[in-house]
Amino acid sequence: MRAPVGVKEEHAAICPSSSAGGLDNGGAAPAVQAALKKGPWTPAEDAILLDYVRKNGEGNWNAVQKNSGLQRCGKSCRLRWANHLRPNLKKGSFSPEEEALILQLHARLGNKWARMAAQLPGRTDNEIKNYWNTRIKRRQRAGLPLYPAEIQRQITLKNQKQGIAMSPACTAQHSLLDSTTFSPPAVALPLLHQNQISSFLQDPTQLKNFLDSSCSFHPPLTVSPSAATLFPNAAALHAVRDIELSPPLVAQSPAYPEKMELPSTQLFATTGGGIQLPPLSMGQGNCGLLDALLQETQGVGELFKDGLLFEPLPPPTSKSSFMDPLCKLSYSPCSDEILLREEAVQKPVAGIPALLDNTPAQATEVPAETVIHDSCNGDGCELSNGQSSEVTSDDLSLEMQQLASTLAMAHDWSFGSCSWDNMPLLTRSSF
DNA sequence: AACTCCAGCAACCGCGACATT
DNA sequence: GAATGTCGCGGTTGCTGGAGT
């Protein structure tokens, strides 16, 4: 951040030209509004604001000016505090892990910067927004859209499917699998049952044992973009609780010549490069949760539920490595919601063999208390970084993806090497 | 060395949601 | 229920410094 470049008196102005919705400088604006300064903050102003917040706490920002003599509108004070003065702010460039998370979150949330910031400890919405916007500019300049053509195609597909009476979840699942880009599995894994999956979630070593005894695939596997989007986040929920995976788990063979800019390391979200859960058998009882999730959102949100739009994690930081889950999960049961405690884990680990060789201690970092309450309806579930909070089914899906990512294969990923389509359709159509 | 271009960033603006009166 | 007050979000603007010419 640049240091305030001195006071620019020419910026002095009445702060809120503000808004229809309410005068941000105190609602019914005082008849005589003091001239409030605008422009860069000075260290002296920072000090005043810091001191004020130290004494009075956050909130009631409009009182700052009244009580501290600071010639700044409340809005400006709040922004300054939130973006620069607040403790525990993380400054500097984004780490690869953070970038990965941003990609994931943006793919899932669109331009919901504040929500994204809530999942990036120490980062502000403004920072993330700026980061994203510059990334957009870069990509646009390079002639590259943000999201893979595959995702775009799936959006189209999904749109075409709208209006079909079938459960969206089931429809989407099948429509994806009907897609011509879907390649048959090269490796068949044994049928997984609910209790097995739950066990794997709780103890990756069990997964290792399971794979050792049952699987014939070996990493690295090439990622198929279609694969990368194939398996739903929500399906992970199914996997955890109430499905029977009628077709076997599969690991996708190399089927897509293009490299993805944004690789998928989602176990459940890939048909290549990782283990991919097959289409679920969507019989009665199996679609229930998914349907509930799907009812929660429309448009892209729905696509996410279907697993169509999930920005994969970035390439491994080193050869044969892949991203650790960005978050640890700890689900705590509660009456009507899933409490999720998310802790950023920013340590890349070695490839899946390393994962599978995790010591029990490491293993316990994966949801030690993976108890998923099936009564979560998503509404009112919120997620915030680091703190215990309610979580939406979206969030849960994300976390499941992240969890799943621990099991992904190593990939030969690179950025910017495949064709892209437009992205506004993706982000704008959501929510 | 001077100039231009551009990326990155801080701050502002407009608006909406929610709370309070 | 309406008006008022507060807060927060997302989009946009403008400044700055570095890179390129």
Coordinates of C-alpha atoms (C1' of nucleotides) in Angstrom, one line a residue:
Chain A
M1 CA 0.0 0.0 0.0
R2 CA 1.1 3.4 -0.7
A3 CA 1.6 5.7 2.1
P4 CA -0.8 8.6 2.1
V5 CA 0.5 11.0 -0.3
G6 CA -0.2 14.0 1.7
V7 CA -3.4 15.8 2.1
K8 CA -4.9 16.8 -1.1
E9 CA -6.9 19.8 -0.1
E10 CA -8.5 20.0 -3.4
H11 CA -10.3 16.8 -2.4
A12 CA -12.0 18.4 0.5
A13 CA -15.6 18.1 0.0
I14 CA -18.8 17.1 1.6
C15 CA -18.4 13.4 2.0
P16 CA -21.6 12.0 1.0
S17 CA -23.0 13.1 -2.1
S18 CA -24.6 10.2 -0.8
S19 CA -27.2 8.1 -1.6
A20 CA -30.8 7.8 -2.1
G21 CA -30.9 5.0 0.4
G22 CA -29.8 7.1 3.2
L23 CA -27.4 9.8 3.9
D24 CA -24.3 8.0 4.9
N25 CA -23.2 10.8 6.9
G26 CA -25.8 10.6 9.4
G27 CA -29.1 9.9 7.8
A28 CA -31.0 13.1 8.0
A29 CA -28.1 15.3 7.2
P30 CA -27.5 18.1 9.5
A31 CA -28.6 21.3 8.1
V32 CA -25.1 22.5 8.2
Q33 CA -22.8 19.7 7.2
A34 CA -19.2 20.2 8.1
A35 CA -16.9 20.1 5.2
L36 CA -15.4 16.7 5.3
K37 CA -12.2 15.8 3.8
K38 CA -11.8 13.3 1.0
G39 CA -8.8 11.7 -0.6
P40 CA -5.9 9.9 0.9
W41 CA -5.7 9.5 4.6
T42 CA -2.9 11.0 6.6
P43 CA -1.1 9.3 9.4
A44 CA -2.6 11.8 11.7
E45 CA -6.0 10.9 10.6
D46 CA -5.2 7.2 11.0
A47 CA -4.0 7.8 14.5
I48 CA -7.2 9.6 15.4
L49 CA -9.4 6.9 14.0
L50 CA -7.3 4.2 15.6
D51 CA -7.6 5.9 18.9
Y52 CA -11.3 6.3 18.5
V53 CA -11.9 2.7 17.7
R54 CA -9.6 1.6 20.5
K55 CA -11.7 3.5 22.9
N56 CA -15.1 3.1 21.4
G57 CA -15.0 0.0 19.4
E58 CA -16.1 -0.5 15.8
G59 CA -19.5 0.6 14.6
N60 CA -21.4 3.8 14.8
W61 CA -19.0 5.3 12.3
N62 CA -20.9 8.5 11.9
A63 CA -20.2 9.2 15.5
V64 CA -16.5 9.2 14.8
Q65 CA -16.5 12.6 13.2
K66 CA -18.7 14.0 15.9
N67 CA -16.7 12.7 18.7
S68 CA -13.2 12.6 17.5
G69 CA -13.0 15.7 15.4
L70 CA -12.0 13.7 12.4
Q71 CA -13.2 15.5 9.3
R72 CA -14.2 12.3 7.6
C73 CA -17.5 10.8 7.0
G74 CA -18.5 7.7 8.7
K75 CA -18.4 5.8 5.6
S76 CA -14.9 6.8 4.9
C77 CA -13.9 5.9 8.5
R78 CA -15.4 2.5 8.2
L79 CA -13.6 1.9 5.0
R80 CA -10.3 3.1 6.3
W81 CA -10.6 0.9 9.3
A82 CA -11.7 -2.1 7.5
N83 CA -9.2 -1.9 4.7
H84 CA -6.1 -0.6 6.5
L85 CA -6.3 -0.1 10.2
R86 CA -8.1 -3.1 11.4
P87 CA -5.8 -5.5 13.2
N88 CA -4.8 -8.8 11.7
L89 CA -4.9 -7.5 8.2
K90 CA -2.7 -9.4 5.9
K91 CA -0.8 -7.2 3.6
G92 CA 1.2 -8.0 0.5
S93 CA 0.5 -10.1 -2.4
F94 CA -1.8 -13.1 -2.4
S95 CA -0.3 -16.4 -1.8
P96 CA -0.9 -19.2 -4.3
E97 CA -3.2 -20.8 -1.8
E98 CA -5.2 -17.6 -1.5
E99 CA -5.3 -17.2 -5.2
A100 CA -6.6 -20.7 -5.5
L101 CA -9.3 -20.0 -3.0
I102 CA -10.2 -16.8 -4.7
L103 CA -10.6 -18.6 -7.9
Q104 CA -12.8 -21.2 -6.3
L105 CA -14.8 -18.7 -4.5
H106 CA -15.3 -16.5 -7.5
A107 CA -16.4 -19.4 -9.5
R108 CA -18.9 -20.2 -6.9
L109 CA -20.0 -16.8 -5.7
G110 CA -19.4 -14.4 -8.5
N111 CA -18.5 -10.9 -7.5
K112 CA -19.4 -11.4 -3.9
W113 CA -16.3 -9.8 -2.6
A114 CA -17.3 -9.5 1.0
R115 CA -18.3 -13.1 1.2
M116 CA -15.1 -14.1 -0.4
A117 CA -13.2 -11.9 2.0
A118 CA -14.9 -13.7 4.9
Q119 CA -13.2 -16.8 3.8
L120 CA -9.8 -15.2 3.4
P121 CA -8.5 -14.3 6.8
G122 CA -6.8 -11.0 6.9
R123 CA -7.9 -10.0 3.4
T124 CA -10.5 -7.4 2.6
D125 CA -13.1 -7.4 0.0
N126 CA -11.5 -4.4 -1.6
E127 CA -8.2 -6.3 -1.9
I128 CA -9.8 -9.3 -3.4
K129 CA -11.9 -7.2 -5.8
N130 CA -8.8 -5.3 -6.9
Y131 CA -6.9 -8.5 -7.4
W132 CA -9.7 -10.0 -9.4
N133 CA -10.2 -7.0 -11.5
T134 CA -6.6 -6.8 -12.4
R135 CA -6.7 -10.5 -13.2
I136 CA -9.6 -9.9 -15.4
K137 CA -7.8 -7.2 -17.2
R138 CA -4.8 -9.3 -17.7
R139 CA -6.8 -12.2 -19.0
Q140 CA -8.8 -10.0 -21.3
R141 CA -5.7 -8.4 -22.6
A142 CA -4.4 -11.8 -23.3
G143 CA -7.6 -12.7 -25.0
L144 CA -8.4 -15.3 -22.4
P145 CA -11.7 -15.5 -20.7
L146 CA -11.6 -16.4 -17.1
Y147 CA -13.3 -19.7 -17.1
P148 CA -12.8 -22.6 -19.4
A149 CA -14.8 -23.1 -22.5
E150 CA -16.0 -26.2 -20.9
I151 CA -17.7 -24.5 -18.1
Q152 CA -19.2 -22.1 -20.6
R153 CA -20.5 -24.9 -22.6
Q154 CA -22.0 -26.4 -19.5
I155 CA -23.7 -23.2 -18.7
T156 CA -25.3 -23.3 -22.1
L157 CA -26.2 -26.9 -21.6
K158 CA -27.7 -26.2 -18.3
N159 CA -29.7 -23.3 -19.6
Q160 CA -31.1 -25.6 -22.3
K161 CA -32.1 -28.0 -19.7
Q162 CA -34.0 -25.5 -17.7
G163 CA -37.7 -26.1 -17.6
I164 CA -37.3 -29.8 -17.5
A165 CA -39.5 -31.2 -14.8
M166 CA -36.9 -33.6 -13.5
S167 CA -35.0 -32.7 -10.5
P168 CA -32.4 -30.3 -11.5
A169 CA -29.8 -32.2 -9.7
C170 CA -30.6 -35.4 -11.5
T171 CA -31.0 -33.6 -14.7
A172 CA -27.8 -31.9 -14.5
Q173 CA -26.0 -35.0 -13.5
H174 CA -27.2 -36.9 -16.4
S175 CA -27.0 -34.1 -18.9
L176 CA -23.4 -33.8 -18.1
L177 CA -22.8 -37.4 -18.5
D178 CA -24.6 -37.3 -21.8
S179 CA -22.2 -34.7 -23.0
T180 CA -20.0 -35.7 -25.8
T181 CA -17.0 -34.6 -23.9
F182 CA -17.4 -37.2 -21.3
S183 CA -15.0 -40.0 -21.6
P184 CA -15.6 -43.4 -20.3
P185 CA -13.7 -44.2 -17.2
A186 CA -10.4 -45.8 -17.7
V187 CA -10.2 -47.2 -14.2
A188 CA -13.0 -48.6 -12.3
L189 CA -13.1 -48.3 -8.6
P190 CA -15.1 -50.4 -6.4
L191 CA -18.4 -49.4 -5.2
L192 CA -18.4 -47.1 -2.3
H193 CA -21.0 -47.1 0.3
Q194 CA -21.9 -44.3 2.6
N195 CA -20.2 -45.7 5.6
Q196 CA -17.0 -46.1 3.7
I197 CA -17.0 -42.6 2.5
S198 CA -17.7 -41.3 5.9
S199 CA -14.8 -43.3 7.1
F200 CA -12.6 -41.8 4.4
L201 CA -13.6 -38.4 5.4
Q202 CA -12.6 -39.0 8.9
D203 CA -9.5 -40.9 8.3
P204 CA -7.7 -40.6 5.0
T205 CA -5.5 -43.6 5.9
Q206 CA -8.6 -45.7 5.5
L207 CA -8.9 -44.3 2.0
K208 CA -5.3 -45.2 1.4
N209 CA -6.0 -48.7 2.5
F210 CA -9.1 -48.8 0.4
L211 CA -7.3 -47.6 -2.7
D212 CA -4.4 -49.9 -2.1
S213 CA -6.7 -52.8 -2.0
S214 CA -9.2 -51.9 -4.5
C215 CA -7.9 -49.5 -7.1
S216 CA -5.7 -49.9 -10.0
F217 CA -5.1 -46.4 -11.0
H218 CA -2.0 -44.4 -10.4
P219 CA -1.3 -40.8 -10.6
P220 CA -0.6 -38.7 -12.3
L221 CA -3.6 -38.6 -14.5
T222 CA -4.5 -36.0 -17.1
V223 CA -7.3 -33.7 -16.3
S224 CA -10.2 -33.6 -18.5
P225 CA -11.9 -30.3 -18.4
S226 CA -15.2 -31.9 -18.8
A227 CA -14.2 -34.0 -16.0
A228 CA -13.2 -31.1 -14.0
T229 CA -16.7 -30.0 -13.9
L230 CA -18.5 -33.2 -13.9
F231 CA -19.1 -34.2 -10.5
P232 CA -21.1 -32.0 -8.3
N233 CA -20.3 -30.5 -5.0
A234 CA -23.6 -31.5 -3.9
A235 CA -22.8 -35.0 -4.9
A236 CA -20.1 -35.0 -2.4
L237 CA -22.9 -34.5 0.1
H238 CA -24.6 -37.5 -1.3
A239 CA -21.4 -39.3 -1.1
V240 CA -21.2 -38.5 2.5
R241 CA -24.6 -39.3 3.6
D242 CA -27.3 -41.0 1.7
I243 CA -26.4 -42.3 -1.6
E244 CA -25.5 -45.6 -3.0
L245 CA -23.1 -45.1 -5.7
S246 CA -24.5 -47.4 -8.2
P247 CA -21.8 -47.1 -10.8
P248 CA -18.3 -47.5 -9.5
L249 CA -16.0 -44.8 -8.7
V250 CA -13.9 -44.0 -11.6
A251 CA -10.7 -42.4 -12.4
Q252 CA -10.8 -40.7 -15.7
S253 CA -8.3 -41.6 -18.3
P254 CA -6.6 -38.9 -20.3
A255 CA -9.4 -37.6 -22.5
Y256 CA -8.8 -34.0 -23.0
P257 CA -5.9 -32.7 -24.9
E258 CA -6.0 -29.2 -23.6
K259 CA -4.5 -28.2 -20.4
M260 CA -6.8 -26.4 -18.1
E261 CA -5.9 -23.1 -16.9
L262 CA -7.4 -23.9 -13.6
P263 CA -6.9 -27.4 -12.8
S264 CA -9.3 -29.4 -10.9
T265 CA -8.1 -31.2 -7.9
Q266 CA -11.5 -32.1 -6.8
L267 CA -11.8 -35.7 -6.1
F268 CA -15.4 -35.6 -6.8
A269 CA -15.3 -33.0 -9.4
T270 CA -13.0 -34.6 -11.9
T271 CA -13.2 -37.3 -14.4
G272 CA -9.6 -37.0 -15.1
G273 CA -6.8 -36.3 -12.9
G274 CA -8.7 -37.5 -10.0
I275 CA -11.1 -39.9 -8.7
Q276 CA -14.5 -39.0 -10.0
L277 CA -17.7 -40.2 -8.6
P278 CA -20.0 -41.3 -11.3
P279 CA -23.5 -40.1 -11.8
L280 CA -25.5 -40.9 -8.8
S281 CA -28.3 -43.2 -8.9
M282 CA -31.0 -40.7 -8.3
G283 CA -33.6 -42.8 -6.9
Q284 CA -36.0 -41.7 -4.3
G285 CA -34.3 -40.6 -1.3
N286 CA -31.1 -39.9 -3.0
C287 CA -32.2 -36.7 -4.6
G288 CA -33.8 -35.2 -1.6
L289 CA -30.9 -33.4 -0.1
L290 CA -29.6 -32.3 -3.5
D291 CA -33.0 -31.1 -4.4
A292 CA -33.2 -29.1 -1.3
L293 CA -29.8 -27.6 -2.0
L294 CA -30.8 -26.8 -5.5
Q295 CA -33.9 -25.1 -4.5
E296 CA -31.8 -22.7 -2.6
T297 CA -30.3 -21.0 -5.6
Q298 CA -31.0 -20.5 -9.2
G299 CA -28.9 -20.0 -12.3
V300 CA -25.3 -20.4 -11.7
G301 CA -25.9 -21.3 -8.2
E302 CA -27.7 -24.2 -9.5
L303 CA -24.9 -25.0 -11.8
F304 CA -22.7 -25.1 -8.8
K305 CA -24.9 -27.4 -7.0
D306 CA -24.6 -29.6 -10.0
G307 CA -20.9 -29.3 -9.8
L308 CA -20.8 -27.6 -13.2
L309 CA -19.2 -24.5 -12.1
F310 CA -16.5 -25.0 -9.7
E311 CA -13.2 -23.3 -10.2
P312 CA -10.6 -25.9 -9.7
L313 CA -7.6 -25.3 -7.6
P314 CA -4.5 -23.9 -9.1
P315 CA -1.6 -25.8 -10.3
P316 CA 0.6 -27.4 -7.8
T317 CA 3.4 -25.2 -6.7
S318 CA 5.9 -27.8 -7.4
K319 CA 6.1 -30.9 -9.5
S320 CA 4.2 -33.8 -8.3
S321 CA 2.6 -31.9 -5.7
F322 CA -0.9 -30.7 -5.3
M323 CA -2.8 -28.4 -3.0
D324 CA -3.7 -29.3 0.4
P325 CA -7.2 -28.5 1.2
L326 CA -7.3 -24.9 1.8
C327 CA -9.4 -25.4 4.8
K328 CA -9.8 -28.0 7.4
L329 CA -13.3 -29.0 8.1
S330 CA -14.8 -29.6 11.4
Y331 CA -18.5 -30.1 11.2
S332 CA -20.3 -29.9 14.4
P333 CA -23.8 -31.0 14.6
C334 CA -26.5 -28.7 15.6
S335 CA -30.2 -28.7 15.3
D336 CA -30.8 -27.2 11.9
E337 CA -27.5 -26.3 10.5
I338 CA -24.1 -27.3 9.9
L339 CA -21.5 -25.5 11.9
L340 CA -18.3 -25.4 10.1
R341 CA -15.0 -24.4 11.5
E342 CA -12.6 -23.5 8.8
E343 CA -9.0 -23.1 9.3
A344 CA -6.8 -22.0 6.5
V345 CA -4.2 -24.5 5.7
Q346 CA -1.6 -23.1 3.5
K347 CA 0.9 -25.8 3.3
P348 CA 1.1 -27.6 0.1
V349 CA 1.8 -31.2 0.5
A350 CA 3.4 -33.8 -1.7
G351 CA 1.2 -35.7 -4.1
I352 CA -1.4 -38.2 -3.3
P353 CA 1.1 -40.7 -2.2
A354 CA 2.2 -38.3 0.4
L355 CA -1.3 -37.7 1.4
L356 CA -2.1 -41.3 1.6
D357 CA 1.0 -41.7 3.7
N358 CA -0.1 -39.1 6.0
T359 CA 0.5 -39.9 9.6
P360 CA -2.5 -40.2 11.7
A361 CA -1.8 -36.9 13.2
Q362 CA -2.0 -35.4 9.8
A363 CA -5.0 -37.4 9.0
T364 CA -6.8 -35.9 11.9
E365 CA -6.5 -32.5 10.4
V366 CA -9.1 -33.7 7.9
P367 CA -12.5 -33.4 9.5
A368 CA -11.9 -34.9 12.8
E369 CA -15.5 -34.5 13.6
T370 CA -17.1 -35.0 10.4
V371 CA -20.7 -35.0 11.3
I372 CA -22.9 -33.6 8.7
H373 CA -26.4 -32.8 9.6
D374 CA -28.7 -33.5 6.9
S375 CA -31.2 -31.0 8.1
C376 CA -29.2 -28.0 7.0
N377 CA -31.3 -26.1 4.7
G378 CA -28.7 -23.6 3.7
D379 CA -30.7 -20.6 4.6
G380 CA -29.2 -18.7 7.3
C381 CA -26.1 -20.7 7.1
E382 CA -23.1 -18.5 6.9
L383 CA -19.5 -19.1 6.7
S384 CA -16.8 -16.8 8.0
N385 CA -13.2 -17.4 8.0
G386 CA -11.7 -18.9 11.0
Q387 CA -14.6 -18.5 13.2
S388 CA -17.3 -20.9 13.9
S389 CA -20.2 -20.0 11.9
E390 CA -23.1 -21.3 10.2
V391 CA -22.6 -22.5 6.7
T392 CA -24.6 -22.6 3.6
S393 CA -25.0 -25.7 1.6
D394 CA -23.0 -23.8 -1.0
D395 CA -20.3 -23.5 1.6
L396 CA -20.6 -27.0 2.5
S397 CA -20.2 -28.0 -1.0
L398 CA -17.1 -25.9 -1.2
E399 CA -15.7 -27.4 1.8
M400 CA -16.4 -30.8 0.5
Q401 CA -14.7 -29.9 -2.7
Q402 CA -11.7 -28.7 -0.8
L403 CA -11.7 -31.8 1.2
A404 CA -12.0 -33.8 -1.9
S405 CA -9.1 -31.9 -3.3
T406 CA -6.8 -33.6 -0.9
L407 CA -7.4 -36.7 -2.7
A408 CA -6.8 -35.4 -6.2
M409 CA -4.1 -36.6 -8.5
A410 CA -1.1 -34.7 -9.5
H411 CA -1.5 -32.8 -12.7
D412 CA 0.5 -31.2 -15.2
W413 CA -1.3 -28.0 -15.0
S414 CA -0.6 -24.7 -16.5
F415 CA -2.4 -21.4 -16.7
G416 CA -3.7 -19.8 -19.8
S417 CA -3.3 -22.7 -22.1
C418 CA -6.8 -23.4 -23.2
S419 CA -9.5 -21.6 -24.9
W420 CA -12.0 -19.7 -22.9
D421 CA -15.3 -18.2 -23.3
N422 CA -17.1 -15.4 -21.9
M423 CA -17.5 -15.1 -18.3
P424 CA -20.0 -12.4 -17.5
L425 CA -22.7 -14.9 -18.4
L426 CA -21.3 -17.0 -15.7
T427 CA -21.0 -14.5 -12.9
R428 CA -23.8 -12.2 -13.8
S429 CA -26.4 -14.7 -14.1
S430 CA -25.9 -15.9 -10.6
F431 CA -27.9 -14.9 -7.6
Chain B
dA1 C1' 16.6 11.6 -19.5
dA2 C1' 12.0 12.4 -20.8
dC3 C1' 7.9 10.6 -22.0
dT4 C1' 4.0 7.3 -22.3
dC5 C1' 1.5 3.5 -20.9
dC6 C1' -0.3 0.5 -17.7
dA7 C1' -0.9 -2.3 -13.4
dG8 C1' -2.0 -1.9 -8.8
dC9 C1' -4.2 0.2 -5.3
dA10 C1' -6.9 3.4 -2.2
dA11 C1' -10.7 5.8 -1.9
dC12 C1' -15.1 7.4 -3.4
dC13 C1' -19.9 6.8 -5.0
dG14 C1' -24.4 4.9 -5.4
dC15 C1' -27.4 1.9 -3.8
dG16 C1' -29.8 -1.5 -1.0
dA17 C1' -30.7 -3.9 3.4
dC18 C1' -31.7 -3.6 7.9
dA19 C1' -32.6 -1.3 12.3
dT20 C1' -34.7 2.1 14.9
dT21 C1' -38.0 5.7 15.9
Chain C
dG1 C1' -46.4 1.3 8.0
dA2 C1' -43.6 5.2 7.0
dA3 C1' -39.7 7.9 7.8
dT4 C1' -35.2 8.1 9.4
dG5 C1' -30.6 6.4 10.5
dT6 C1' -26.8 3.2 9.9
dC7 C1' -24.1 0.0 7.7
dG8 C1' -22.1 -2.6 4.2
dC9 C1' -21.5 -4.1 -0.6
dG10 C1' -20.1 -3.7 -5.3
dG11 C1' -18.8 -0.7 -9.0
dT12 C1' -15.9 3.0 -10.5
dT13 C1' -12.5 6.5 -10.4
dG14 C1' -8.2 8.6 -9.9
dC15 C1' -3.5 8.6 -8.2
dT16 C1' 1.1 6.6 -8.1
dG17 C1' 5.1 4.2 -9.4
dG18 C1' 7.3 1.2 -12.5
dA19 C1' 8.2 -0.6 -17.0
dG20 C1' 8.8 0.2 -21.6
dT21 C1' 10.1 3.1 -25.5

